[in-house]
CSV table of C-alpha atoms and ligand atoms in Angstrom, one decimal:
chain,number,residue,atom,x,y,z
O,1,MET,CA,193.0,-11.2,126.6
O,2,THR,CA,189.5,-12.3,125.6
O,3,GLY,CA,188.1,-15.3,123.8
O,4,ALA,CA,189.1,-18.9,124.3
O,5,PRO,CA,192.2,-19.6,126.3
O,6,PRO,CA,195.2,-20.5,124.2
O,7,LEU,CA,195.8,-24.3,123.7
O,8,GLY,CA,198.8,-24.4,126.0
O,9,THR,CA,197.0,-22.8,129.0
O,10,GLY,CA,194.0,-25.1,128.4
O,11,VAL,CA,195.9,-28.4,128.5
O,12,LEU,CA,197.9,-27.4,131.6
O,13,ALA,CA,194.8,-26.2,133.4
O,14,ALA,CA,193.1,-29.5,132.5
O,15,MET,CA,196.0,-31.6,133.7
O,16,TYR,CA,196.1,-29.7,137.0
O,17,GLY,CA,192.4,-30.1,137.4
O,18,ALA,CA,192.7,-33.9,137.0
O,19,VAL,CA,195.6,-34.1,139.5
O,20,ARG,CA,193.6,-32.2,142.0
O,21,ALA,CA,190.5,-34.3,141.4
O,22,MET,CA,192.5,-37.5,141.9
O,23,GLN,CA,194.0,-36.2,145.1
O,24,LEU,CA,190.5,-35.6,146.4
O,25,TYR,CA,188.3,-38.4,145.1
O,26,PRO,CA,188.6,-42.1,144.3
O,27,ALA,CA,189.3,-43.0,140.7
O,28,GLU,CA,185.7,-44.0,139.9
O,29,ASN,CA,184.3,-40.7,141.0
O,30,GLU,CA,182.5,-38.7,138.3
O,31,VAL,CA,184.6,-35.6,138.9
O,32,VAL,CA,187.8,-37.6,138.2
O,33,LYS,CA,186.3,-39.1,135.1
O,34,ARG,CA,185.2,-35.8,133.8
O,35,SER,CA,188.5,-34.1,134.4
O,36,LEU,CA,190.3,-37.0,132.6
O,37,ARG,CA,188.0,-36.6,129.6
O,38,GLU,CA,188.9,-32.9,129.6
O,39,VAL,CA,192.6,-33.7,129.5
O,40,GLY,CA,192.1,-36.2,126.7
O,41,GLU,CA,190.2,-33.6,124.6
O,42,GLN,CA,192.7,-30.8,125.2
O,43,ALA,CA,195.7,-33.0,124.5
O,44,GLU,CA,194.1,-34.5,121.4
O,45,ARG,CA,193.7,-31.0,119.8
O,46,ILE,CA,197.4,-30.4,120.3
O,47,LEU,CA,198.6,-33.9,119.3
O,48,GLU,CA,196.5,-33.8,116.2
O,49,HIS,CA,197.8,-30.3,115.1
O,50,GLU,CA,201.4,-30.6,116.1
O,51,GLY,CA,202.2,-34.3,116.2
O,52,GLY,CA,203.3,-34.3,119.8
O,53,LEU,CA,203.0,-32.5,123.1
O,54,SER,CA,205.9,-31.3,125.3
O,55,VAL,CA,205.7,-29.4,128.5
O,56,TRP,CA,208.8,-27.7,129.9
O,57,VAL,CA,209.3,-26.1,133.3
O,58,ALA,CA,212.0,-23.5,133.3
O,59,GLY,CA,212.4,-21.3,136.4
O,60,ASN,CA,209.0,-19.7,136.8
O,61,TYR,CA,208.0,-20.2,133.2
O,62,MET,CA,206.2,-23.0,131.5
O,63,PHE,CA,206.4,-23.9,127.8
O,64,VAL,CA,204.0,-26.0,125.8
O,65,ASN,CA,205.6,-27.1,122.5
O,66,ASP,CA,208.2,-24.4,122.8
O,67,LEU,CA,205.7,-21.7,123.2
O,68,GLN,CA,205.8,-19.9,126.5
O,69,VAL,CA,202.4,-20.1,128.3
O,70,ARG,CA,201.2,-16.7,129.4
O,71,LEU,CA,200.0,-16.8,133.0
O,72,ASP,CA,197.4,-14.3,133.7
O,73,LEU,CA,196.5,-13.5,137.3
O,74,HIS,CA,193.8,-16.2,137.5
O,75,ASP,CA,195.4,-19.0,135.6
O,76,TYR,CA,198.5,-18.2,137.6
O,77,ALA,CA,197.2,-19.8,140.7
O,78,ALA,CA,196.4,-23.2,139.0
O,79,LEU,CA,199.5,-23.2,136.8
O,80,ALA,CA,201.9,-22.2,139.6
O,81,ALA,CA,200.5,-25.1,141.7
O,82,PHE,CA,200.9,-27.5,138.7
O,83,ARG,CA,204.5,-26.3,138.2
O,84,GLU,CA,205.1,-27.2,141.9
O,85,VAL,CA,203.7,-30.7,141.2
O,86,PHE,CA,206.2,-31.2,138.4
O,87,ARG,CA,209.0,-29.8,140.5
O,88,GLY,CA,208.1,-32.0,143.5
O,89,HIS,CA,208.8,-35.0,141.2
O,90,GLY,CA,212.0,-33.5,139.8
O,91,VAL,CA,210.4,-33.2,136.4
O,92,GLY,CA,211.7,-30.5,134.0
O,93,ARG,CA,210.0,-31.8,130.9
O,94,MET,CA,207.3,-34.1,129.8
O,95,GLU,CA,206.8,-35.5,126.3
O,96,ALA,CA,203.7,-37.2,125.0
O,97,ASP,CA,203.8,-38.8,121.5
O,98,PRO,CA,200.9,-38.8,119.1
O,99,LYS,CA,199.7,-42.3,120.1
O,100,THR,CA,199.1,-41.2,123.7
O,101,GLY,CA,195.6,-42.4,124.7
O,102,SER,CA,193.3,-41.9,127.6
O,103,GLU,CA,194.8,-44.8,129.6
O,104,ASP,CA,198.2,-43.3,129.4
O,105,TRP,CA,196.9,-40.0,130.6
O,106,HIS,CA,195.1,-41.6,133.5
O,107,ALA,CA,198.2,-43.6,134.6
O,108,PHE,CA,200.5,-40.6,134.2
O,109,LEU,CA,198.4,-38.2,136.0
O,110,SER,CA,197.6,-40.6,138.9
O,111,ALA,CA,201.4,-41.2,139.2
O,112,ILE,CA,202.2,-37.5,139.6
O,113,ALA,CA,199.1,-36.9,141.8
O,114,THR,CA,200.8,-39.2,144.3
O,115,ASP,CA,203.4,-37.6,146.6
O,116,PRO,CA,206.9,-38.8,145.7
O,117,ALA,CA,208.0,-41.7,148.0
O,118,PRO,CA,210.9,-40.8,150.3
O,119,GLY,CA,214.3,-42.5,149.9
O,120,GLN,CA,214.7,-42.5,146.2
O,121,PRO,CA,215.5,-39.5,143.8
O,122,PRO,CA,212.0,-38.4,142.9
O,123,LEU,CA,212.5,-38.4,139.1
O,124,GLU,CA,213.8,-42.0,139.1
O,125,ALA,CA,211.0,-43.1,141.3
O,126,LEU,CA,208.5,-41.5,139.0
O,127,GLN,CA,210.0,-43.1,135.9
O,128,ALA,CA,209.9,-46.5,137.6
O,129,ASP,CA,206.3,-45.9,138.7
O,130,LEU,CA,205.3,-45.0,135.1
O,131,ALA,CA,207.0,-48.1,133.7
O,132,SER,CA,205.2,-50.3,136.3
O,133,ARG,CA,201.9,-48.8,135.2
O,134,GLY,CA,202.7,-49.6,131.6
O,135,VAL,CA,203.0,-46.0,130.4
O,136,THR,CA,205.0,-46.0,127.1
O,137,HIS,CA,203.8,-43.0,125.2
O,138,ILE,CA,204.6,-40.4,127.9
O,139,SER,CA,208.1,-39.8,129.2
O,140,VAL,CA,209.5,-37.4,131.7
O,141,GLY,CA,213.0,-36.0,132.1
O,142,PRO,CA,215.0,-33.6,134.3
O,143,PRO,CA,215.1,-29.8,134.0
O,144,SER,CA,217.2,-28.5,131.1
O,145,PRO,CA,220.7,-27.4,132.4
O,146,MET,CA,220.0,-24.2,130.4
O,147,PHE,CA,217.5,-23.1,132.9
O,148,GLN,CA,219.3,-24.2,136.0
O,149,GLY,CA,219.7,-21.6,138.8
O,150,SER,CA,217.7,-20.8,141.7
O,151,GLU,CA,214.0,-21.2,141.4
O,152,GLY,CA,212.0,-18.3,140.2
O,153,GLU,CA,215.1,-16.2,139.9
O,154,GLN,CA,214.6,-15.1,136.3
O,155,SER,CA,211.2,-13.7,136.7
O,156,LEU,CA,211.9,-12.1,140.0
O,157,ASP,CA,215.1,-10.5,138.6
O,158,ALA,CA,213.3,-9.3,135.5
O,159,ALA,CA,210.5,-7.8,137.7
O,160,ARG,CA,213.0,-6.1,139.9
O,161,ARG,CA,214.9,-4.6,137.0
O,162,THR,CA,211.8,-3.3,135.4
O,163,TYR,CA,210.7,-1.8,138.7
O,164,ALA,CA,214.1,-0.1,139.4
O,165,ARG,CA,214.3,1.3,135.8
O,166,SER,CA,210.8,2.7,136.1
O,167,VAL,CA,211.6,4.5,139.3
O,168,LYS,CA,214.7,6.0,137.7
O,169,VAL,CA,212.7,7.2,134.6
O,170,ALA,CA,210.0,8.7,136.8
O,171,ARG,CA,212.7,10.5,138.9
O,172,ASP,CA,214.7,11.7,135.9
O,173,MET,CA,211.6,13.0,134.2
O,174,MET,CA,210.2,14.8,137.2
O,175,GLU,CA,213.6,16.3,138.3
O,176,GLY,CA,214.4,17.3,134.8
O,177,LEU,CA,211.1,19.2,134.5
O,178,VAL,CA,211.8,21.1,137.7
O,179,LEU,CA,215.2,22.2,136.2
O,180,GLY,CA,213.4,23.3,133.1
O,181,LYS,CA,215.1,20.5,131.0
O,182,ALA,CA,213.1,19.1,128.2
O,183,ILE,CA,212.8,15.4,128.7
O,184,GLY,CA,212.2,13.1,125.8
O,185,ALA,CA,208.8,11.4,125.6
O,186,ARG,CA,210.4,8.3,124.0
O,187,ARG,CA,212.3,7.3,127.1
O,188,ALA,CA,209.2,7.6,129.2
O,189,GLU,CA,207.3,5.5,126.7
O,190,ARG,CA,209.8,2.7,126.8
O,191,ALA,CA,209.7,2.6,130.6
O,192,VAL,CA,205.9,2.4,130.5
O,193,LEU,CA,205.9,-0.4,127.9
O,194,ALA,CA,208.3,-2.4,130.0
O,195,VAL,CA,205.9,-2.1,133.0
O,196,VAL,CA,203.0,-3.2,130.8
O,197,ASP,CA,204.8,-6.2,129.4
O,198,GLN,CA,206.1,-7.3,132.7
O,199,VAL,CA,202.6,-7.1,134.3
O,200,LEU,CA,201.2,-9.1,131.3
O,201,GLN,CA,204.0,-11.6,131.7
O,202,ASP,CA,203.9,-12.2,135.4
O,203,PRO,CA,201.3,-10.1,137.2
O,204,ALA,CA,201.7,-11.8,140.6
O,205,THR,CA,205.4,-11.1,140.8
O,206,MET,CA,205.0,-7.5,139.6
O,207,LEU,CA,202.3,-7.0,142.3
O,208,GLY,CA,204.7,-8.4,144.8
O,209,MET,CA,207.1,-5.6,144.0
O,210,LEU,CA,204.6,-3.1,145.6
O,211,THR,CA,206.1,-4.2,149.0
O,212,LEU,CA,209.7,-3.5,148.0
O,213,ARG,CA,211.1,-1.0,150.4
O,214,ASP,CA,214.4,-0.7,148.8
O,215,PHE,CA,213.9,2.9,147.6
O,216,ASP,CA,213.6,5.9,149.7
O,217,ASP,CA,212.2,8.2,147.1
O,218,HIS,CA,208.5,8.1,148.0
O,219,SER,CA,206.9,10.0,145.2
O,220,TYR,CA,208.6,8.0,142.4
O,221,VAL,CA,207.9,4.6,144.1
O,222,HIS,CA,204.3,5.7,144.5
O,223,SER,CA,204.1,6.5,140.8
O,224,VAL,CA,205.5,3.1,139.8
O,225,ASN,CA,203.3,1.3,142.2
O,226,VAL,CA,200.2,3.1,140.8
O,227,ALA,CA,201.3,2.2,137.3
O,228,ILE,CA,201.7,-1.5,138.1
O,229,LEU,CA,198.3,-1.7,139.9
O,230,SER,CA,196.5,0.3,137.1
O,231,VAL,CA,197.9,-1.8,134.3
O,232,ALA,CA,197.0,-5.0,136.2
O,233,LEU,CA,193.4,-3.7,136.7
O,234,GLY,CA,193.2,-2.6,133.1
O,235,ASP,CA,194.3,-6.0,131.9
O,236,TYR,CA,191.7,-7.6,134.2
O,237,LEU,CA,189.1,-5.4,132.6
O,238,GLY,CA,190.2,-6.6,129.1
O,239,PHE,CA,192.1,-3.5,127.8
O,240,ASN,CA,194.4,-4.1,124.9
O,241,ARG,CA,198.1,-3.4,125.0
O,242,GLU,CA,197.7,0.1,123.4
O,243,GLN,CA,195.1,1.0,126.0
O,244,LEU,CA,197.2,-0.4,128.8
O,245,PHE,CA,200.1,1.7,127.6
O,246,GLU,CA,198.1,4.9,127.8
O,247,LEU,CA,196.7,4.0,131.2
O,248,GLY,CA,200.2,3.1,132.4
O,249,PHE,CA,201.5,6.4,131.1
O,250,ALA,CA,198.9,8.3,132.9
O,251,ALA,CA,199.5,6.4,136.1
O,252,LEU,CA,203.2,6.8,136.1
O,253,PHE,CA,202.9,10.6,135.7
O,254,HIS,CA,199.6,11.2,137.6
O,255,ASP,CA,201.4,13.3,140.3
O,256,ILE,CA,204.0,14.9,138.1
O,257,GLY,CA,202.5,18.3,139.1
O,258,LYS,CA,203.7,17.8,142.6
O,259,VAL,CA,207.3,18.7,141.6
O,260,LEU,CA,206.2,22.3,141.6
O,261,ILE,CA,205.0,22.2,145.2
O,262,PRO,CA,207.6,22.8,147.9
O,263,GLN,CA,208.8,19.7,149.7
O,264,ALA,CA,208.0,21.4,153.0
O,265,VAL,CA,204.4,21.6,152.1
O,266,LEU,CA,204.2,18.0,150.7
O,267,ASN,CA,205.9,16.5,153.8
O,268,LYS,CA,204.2,18.7,156.4
O,269,MET,CA,203.0,16.9,159.5
O,270,GLY,CA,199.5,18.0,160.6
O,271,TRP,CA,196.8,19.9,158.8
O,272,LEU,CA,197.6,22.2,155.9
O,273,ASN,CA,196.6,25.8,156.1
O,274,ASP,CA,194.4,27.3,153.3
O,275,GLU,CA,197.2,28.6,151.3
O,276,GLU,CA,199.1,25.2,151.5
O,277,TRP,CA,196.0,23.3,150.6
O,278,ARG,CA,195.3,25.6,147.6
O,279,LEU,CA,198.8,24.8,146.3
O,280,VAL,CA,198.5,21.0,146.8
O,281,SER,CA,195.1,20.9,145.2
O,282,GLN,CA,196.6,22.5,142.1
O,283,HIS,CA,198.9,19.6,141.3
O,284,PRO,CA,196.5,18.2,138.7
O,285,ASP,CA,196.5,21.5,136.8
O,286,PHE,CA,200.3,21.8,137.1
O,287,GLY,CA,200.7,18.2,135.9
O,288,LEU,CA,198.7,18.8,132.8
O,289,LEU,CA,200.7,22.0,132.0
O,290,MET,CA,203.9,20.2,132.6
O,291,LEU,CA,203.1,17.4,130.2
O,292,PHE,CA,202.8,20.1,127.5
O,293,ASN,CA,206.5,20.8,128.2
O,294,VAL,CA,207.6,17.3,127.4
O,295,GLU,CA,209.6,17.2,124.3
O,296,GLY,CA,207.5,15.4,121.7
O,297,PHE,CA,204.3,16.0,123.7
O,298,GLU,CA,202.2,16.0,120.5
O,299,ASP,CA,202.6,12.3,120.5
O,300,LEU,CA,201.6,11.8,124.2
O,301,PRO,CA,198.3,10.0,124.5
O,302,TYR,CA,195.6,12.6,124.9
O,303,ARG,CA,193.6,10.4,127.2
O,304,ALA,CA,196.5,9.9,129.5
O,305,MET,CA,197.0,13.7,129.8
O,306,LEU,CA,193.3,14.1,130.6
O,307,ALA,CA,193.6,11.5,133.4
O,308,VAL,CA,196.4,13.4,135.1
O,309,TYR,CA,194.1,16.4,135.2
O,310,GLU,CA,191.1,14.4,136.5
O,311,HIS,CA,192.5,11.9,139.0
O,312,HIS,CA,191.2,13.7,142.1
O,313,MET,CA,187.9,14.8,140.7
O,314,LYS,CA,185.9,11.9,142.1
O,315,PRO,CA,182.9,10.3,140.4
O,316,ASP,CA,180.5,12.7,142.1
O,317,LEU,CA,182.7,15.6,141.1
O,318,SER,CA,183.2,16.6,144.8
O,319,GLY,CA,187.0,16.6,144.5
O,320,TYR,CA,189.4,18.9,142.7
O,321,PRO,CA,189.9,20.7,140.3
O,322,ARG,CA,186.4,22.1,140.9
O,323,VAL,CA,184.3,21.8,137.8
O,324,ILE,CA,181.8,24.4,136.6
O,325,ARG,CA,180.0,22.4,133.9
O,326,ARG,CA,178.8,18.9,134.6
O,327,ARG,CA,181.2,16.3,133.2
O,328,ARG,CA,182.2,12.7,133.7
O,329,GLN,CA,185.4,11.7,135.4
O,330,GLY,CA,187.1,9.5,132.8
O,331,LEU,CA,187.7,5.8,133.2
O,332,PHE,CA,191.5,6.1,133.4
O,333,ALA,CA,191.2,8.8,136.1
O,334,ARG,CA,188.8,6.5,138.1
O,335,ILE,CA,191.2,3.6,137.9
O,336,ILE,CA,194.1,5.7,139.1
O,337,ALA,CA,192.1,7.3,141.9
O,338,LEU,CA,191.4,3.8,143.2
O,339,THR,CA,194.8,2.2,142.8
O,340,GLU,CA,196.6,5.2,144.3
O,341,ALA,CA,194.3,5.1,147.3
O,342,TYR,CA,195.3,1.4,147.8
O,343,ASP,CA,199.0,2.1,147.4
O,344,ALA,CA,198.9,5.1,149.8
O,345,ALA,CA,197.1,2.9,152.4
O,346,ILE,CA,199.7,0.0,152.3
O,347,SER,CA,202.7,2.4,152.2
O,348,ASN,CA,204.3,4.7,154.8
O,349,TYR,CA,204.7,7.7,152.5
O,350,SER,CA,203.0,9.9,155.0
O,351,LYS,CA,204.7,9.8,158.4
O,352,GLN,CA,201.4,10.7,160.0
O,353,PHE,CA,199.8,7.3,159.4
O,354,LEU,CA,201.0,3.8,159.9
O,355,PRO,CA,200.8,1.6,156.7
O,356,CYS,CA,198.0,-1.0,156.9
O,357,SER,CA,198.2,-4.5,155.7
O,358,PRO,CA,197.0,-5.3,152.1
O,359,ASP,CA,193.8,-7.0,153.4
O,360,GLU,CA,193.0,-4.0,155.6
O,361,ALA,CA,193.5,-1.6,152.6
O,362,ILE,CA,191.1,-3.8,150.6
O,363,ARG,CA,188.6,-3.7,153.4
O,364,GLN,CA,188.8,0.1,153.6
O,365,LEU,CA,188.1,0.4,149.9
O,366,ARG,CA,185.1,-1.8,150.1
O,367,GLU,CA,183.7,0.3,152.9
O,368,ALA,CA,184.6,3.6,151.3
O,369,GLU,CA,181.7,6.1,151.2
O,370,SER,CA,179.8,6.2,148.0
O,371,GLY,CA,180.9,8.9,145.6
O,372,ALA,CA,184.6,8.7,146.4
O,373,TYR,CA,185.4,5.8,144.0
O,374,ASP,CA,183.7,4.0,141.2
O,375,LYS,CA,181.7,1.2,142.7
O,376,VAL,CA,182.1,-1.2,139.7
O,377,LEU,CA,185.8,-0.6,139.7
O,378,ILE,CA,186.1,-1.3,143.4
O,379,ARG,CA,184.4,-4.7,142.8
O,380,ALA,CA,186.7,-5.5,139.9
O,381,PHE,CA,189.7,-4.5,141.9
O,382,VAL,CA,188.7,-6.6,144.9
O,383,ASN,CA,188.0,-9.6,142.6
O,384,MET,CA,191.4,-9.1,141.0
O,385,MET,CA,193.4,-8.8,144.2
O,386,GLY,CA,191.4,-11.1,146.4
O,387,ILE,CA,190.5,-10.3,150.0
O,388,PHE,CA,194.1,-11.2,150.9
O,389,PRO,CA,196.1,-9.6,148.1
O,390,VAL,CA,199.4,-10.9,146.7
O,391,ALA,CA,202.2,-10.3,149.2
O,392,THR,CA,200.1,-10.3,152.3
O,393,LEU,CA,201.9,-12.1,155.1
O,394,VAL,CA,199.4,-14.5,156.8
O,395,ILE,CA,199.2,-16.8,159.8
O,396,LEU,CA,197.2,-19.9,159.1
O,397,ASP,CA,195.1,-21.9,161.5
O,398,THR,CA,197.6,-24.7,161.3
O,399,GLY,CA,200.2,-22.3,162.9
O,400,GLU,CA,202.1,-22.0,159.6
O,401,MET,CA,203.1,-18.7,158.3
O,402,GLY,CA,202.9,-17.9,154.6
O,403,VAL,CA,202.9,-15.2,151.9
O,404,VAL,CA,200.0,-14.9,149.5
O,405,VAL,CA,201.3,-15.5,145.9
O,406,ALA,CA,198.1,-15.4,143.9
O,407,PRO,CA,194.4,-15.1,144.3
O,408,ASN,CA,192.4,-18.4,144.0
O,409,PRO,CA,191.5,-19.4,140.5
O,410,ASN,CA,188.0,-19.8,141.7
O,411,PRO,CA,186.5,-16.3,141.9
O,412,LYS,CA,184.1,-17.5,144.6
O,413,ALA,CA,187.0,-18.3,146.9
O,414,LEU,CA,188.2,-14.7,147.4
O,415,ASN,CA,189.4,-15.3,150.9
O,416,ARG,CA,191.3,-18.6,150.0
O,417,PRO,CA,194.3,-17.5,148.0
O,418,LEU,CA,197.4,-19.5,147.1
O,419,VAL,CA,199.9,-19.2,149.9
O,420,ARG,CA,203.6,-20.1,149.9
O,421,ILE,CA,204.5,-21.5,153.3
O,422,ILE,CA,207.6,-19.8,154.8
O,423,ALA,CA,207.5,-21.0,158.4
O,424,SER,CA,206.3,-24.3,160.0
O,425,PRO,CA,203.9,-24.3,163.0
O,426,ASP,CA,206.8,-24.4,165.4
O,427,GLY,CA,208.1,-21.1,163.9
O,428,GLU,CA,211.0,-22.6,162.0
O,429,ARG,CA,211.7,-20.8,158.7
O,430,VAL,CA,211.3,-23.1,155.7
O,431,GLY,CA,212.4,-20.6,153.2
O,432,GLU,CA,210.8,-21.3,149.8
O,433,GLY,CA,208.3,-23.8,151.0
O,434,PRO,CA,205.5,-25.3,149.0
O,435,ILE,CA,202.6,-23.3,147.5
O,436,ARG,CA,199.3,-24.4,149.1
O,437,ASP,CA,195.8,-23.8,147.7
O,438,LEU,CA,193.6,-22.9,150.6
O,439,THR,CA,190.6,-24.4,149.0
O,440,GLU,CA,192.2,-27.8,149.5
O,441,ARG,CA,190.0,-30.0,151.7
O,442,ASP,CA,190.8,-32.9,154.0
O,443,PRO,CA,189.2,-35.9,152.3
O,444,GLU,CA,188.4,-37.5,155.6
O,445,THR,CA,186.7,-34.7,157.4
O,446,GLY,CA,185.6,-32.6,154.3
O,447,GLY,CA,186.9,-29.5,156.1
O,448,TYR,CA,189.5,-27.1,154.7
O,449,ARG,CA,193.1,-28.2,155.4
O,450,ARG,CA,194.2,-24.6,156.0
O,451,SER,CA,192.5,-21.3,156.5
O,452,ILE,CA,193.9,-17.8,157.2
O,453,ALA,CA,193.7,-16.9,160.8
O,454,ARG,CA,194.9,-13.4,160.4
O,455,SER,CA,197.3,-11.2,158.4
O,456,THR,CA,200.4,-9.8,160.1
O,457,ASP,CA,203.1,-7.2,159.7
O,458,PRO,CA,206.2,-8.5,157.9
O,459,GLY,CA,208.3,-5.8,159.6
O,460,ARG,CA,207.7,-7.6,162.9
O,461,TYR,CA,209.4,-10.7,161.7
O,462,GLY,CA,212.0,-9.0,159.5
O,463,ILE,CA,210.5,-10.6,156.4
O,464,ASN,CA,210.8,-9.1,152.9
O,465,VAL,CA,207.7,-10.5,151.3
O,466,ALA,CA,208.8,-9.5,147.8
O,467,ASP,CA,211.4,-12.3,148.1
O,468,HIS,CA,208.7,-14.9,148.4
O,469,VAL,CA,206.1,-14.1,145.8
O,470,ALA,CA,207.7,-15.5,142.7
L,1,FE2,FE1,199.0,10.0,143.8
L,2,FE2,FE1,197.5,13.2,143.0
């Protein structure tokens, strides 16, 4: 989470950097030379230690010398794009032997930086190209049959399973508490850990799940969404796994007290009267009390319980429960307050408001009055999500339509995410089209190749964006 990136991530990021540089500049350009030196240094460290370097692409995952490379939300963009470069050439694995030198890297990377020529199977064409360039220490091969299956299926399936399971645990736990049944803390813990690990493993896919509309049980879906967003933000802020677990726990059960409030009040259209409002505003107190009823509650994280109590307090303490003595709303509660506001904005839980697009929800948070949310956390959240968050459906100035799959690895390019193209300018659906980096420039004019013209509503086009993020 902190410190130097692991070797595997470093070498892949360097290779992608060199491919990009070669696509943009002539070979003698300083940027190209620098990026090639970086590849040489990164590869050398691995070759020296491990006597070889192999890269595998399997579904959505990448492995370097058999170790799975962890993609965090920011590397994700570069590495997902690099994975596409491999796939485009039909490459499932690449092996470099210990004698691989800088000339081999140069020749290999410029070969894969070139689009595959039409007419020949791409892998054979690449192998022939490498031979003609005199590359002998680097070889490429097809994907392993072990991993065959539709692209991205594994990770999307795993994310969906974790999501569905968490919704079920949240529902069982809350319904059980209403019926006065003691529900074991262990099961809840396992569900929270599954969310934490899935977010750490593949944050972009998990964030894409926020747009799943397969469940009609609003309160449980909201709980799981807030857990995903909170854990992703906690990871972005550098929390360790233990802290992420506590935060995820608090997020999953932040509204547990609502089960004591009549549905008629929770779903009421229009303004609440004083009595109804008094009830609703007690859900943090109810929630805290209910957590004491959980079997094995002594083991529940204390900070998580506190966050349930504090999540509507607001940093300026103008929220509820009202406080008598001056105190500080805890960090977990501040995170949950922010992520739940975002989730409520993009969802149609309340029939009184139409859901807004993810980019509109981000805009609202940035413009929120001071005192409502923690300013620093808003900044971190926007940096993490980008101006156009994962799963936003966008129309590009080329006329293409696409789904945001990751923020740009360059934190300065907040409004230029990575977009998977799903329809061509003439409106024809291309399904799982290529992933495009919106910072890509046209080498002739120097202008951006693609920019976002506007976001749009997936419902209008019958598109399920969650299908396209992995
Ligand atoms: Fe909530
Ligand atoms: Fe709440």
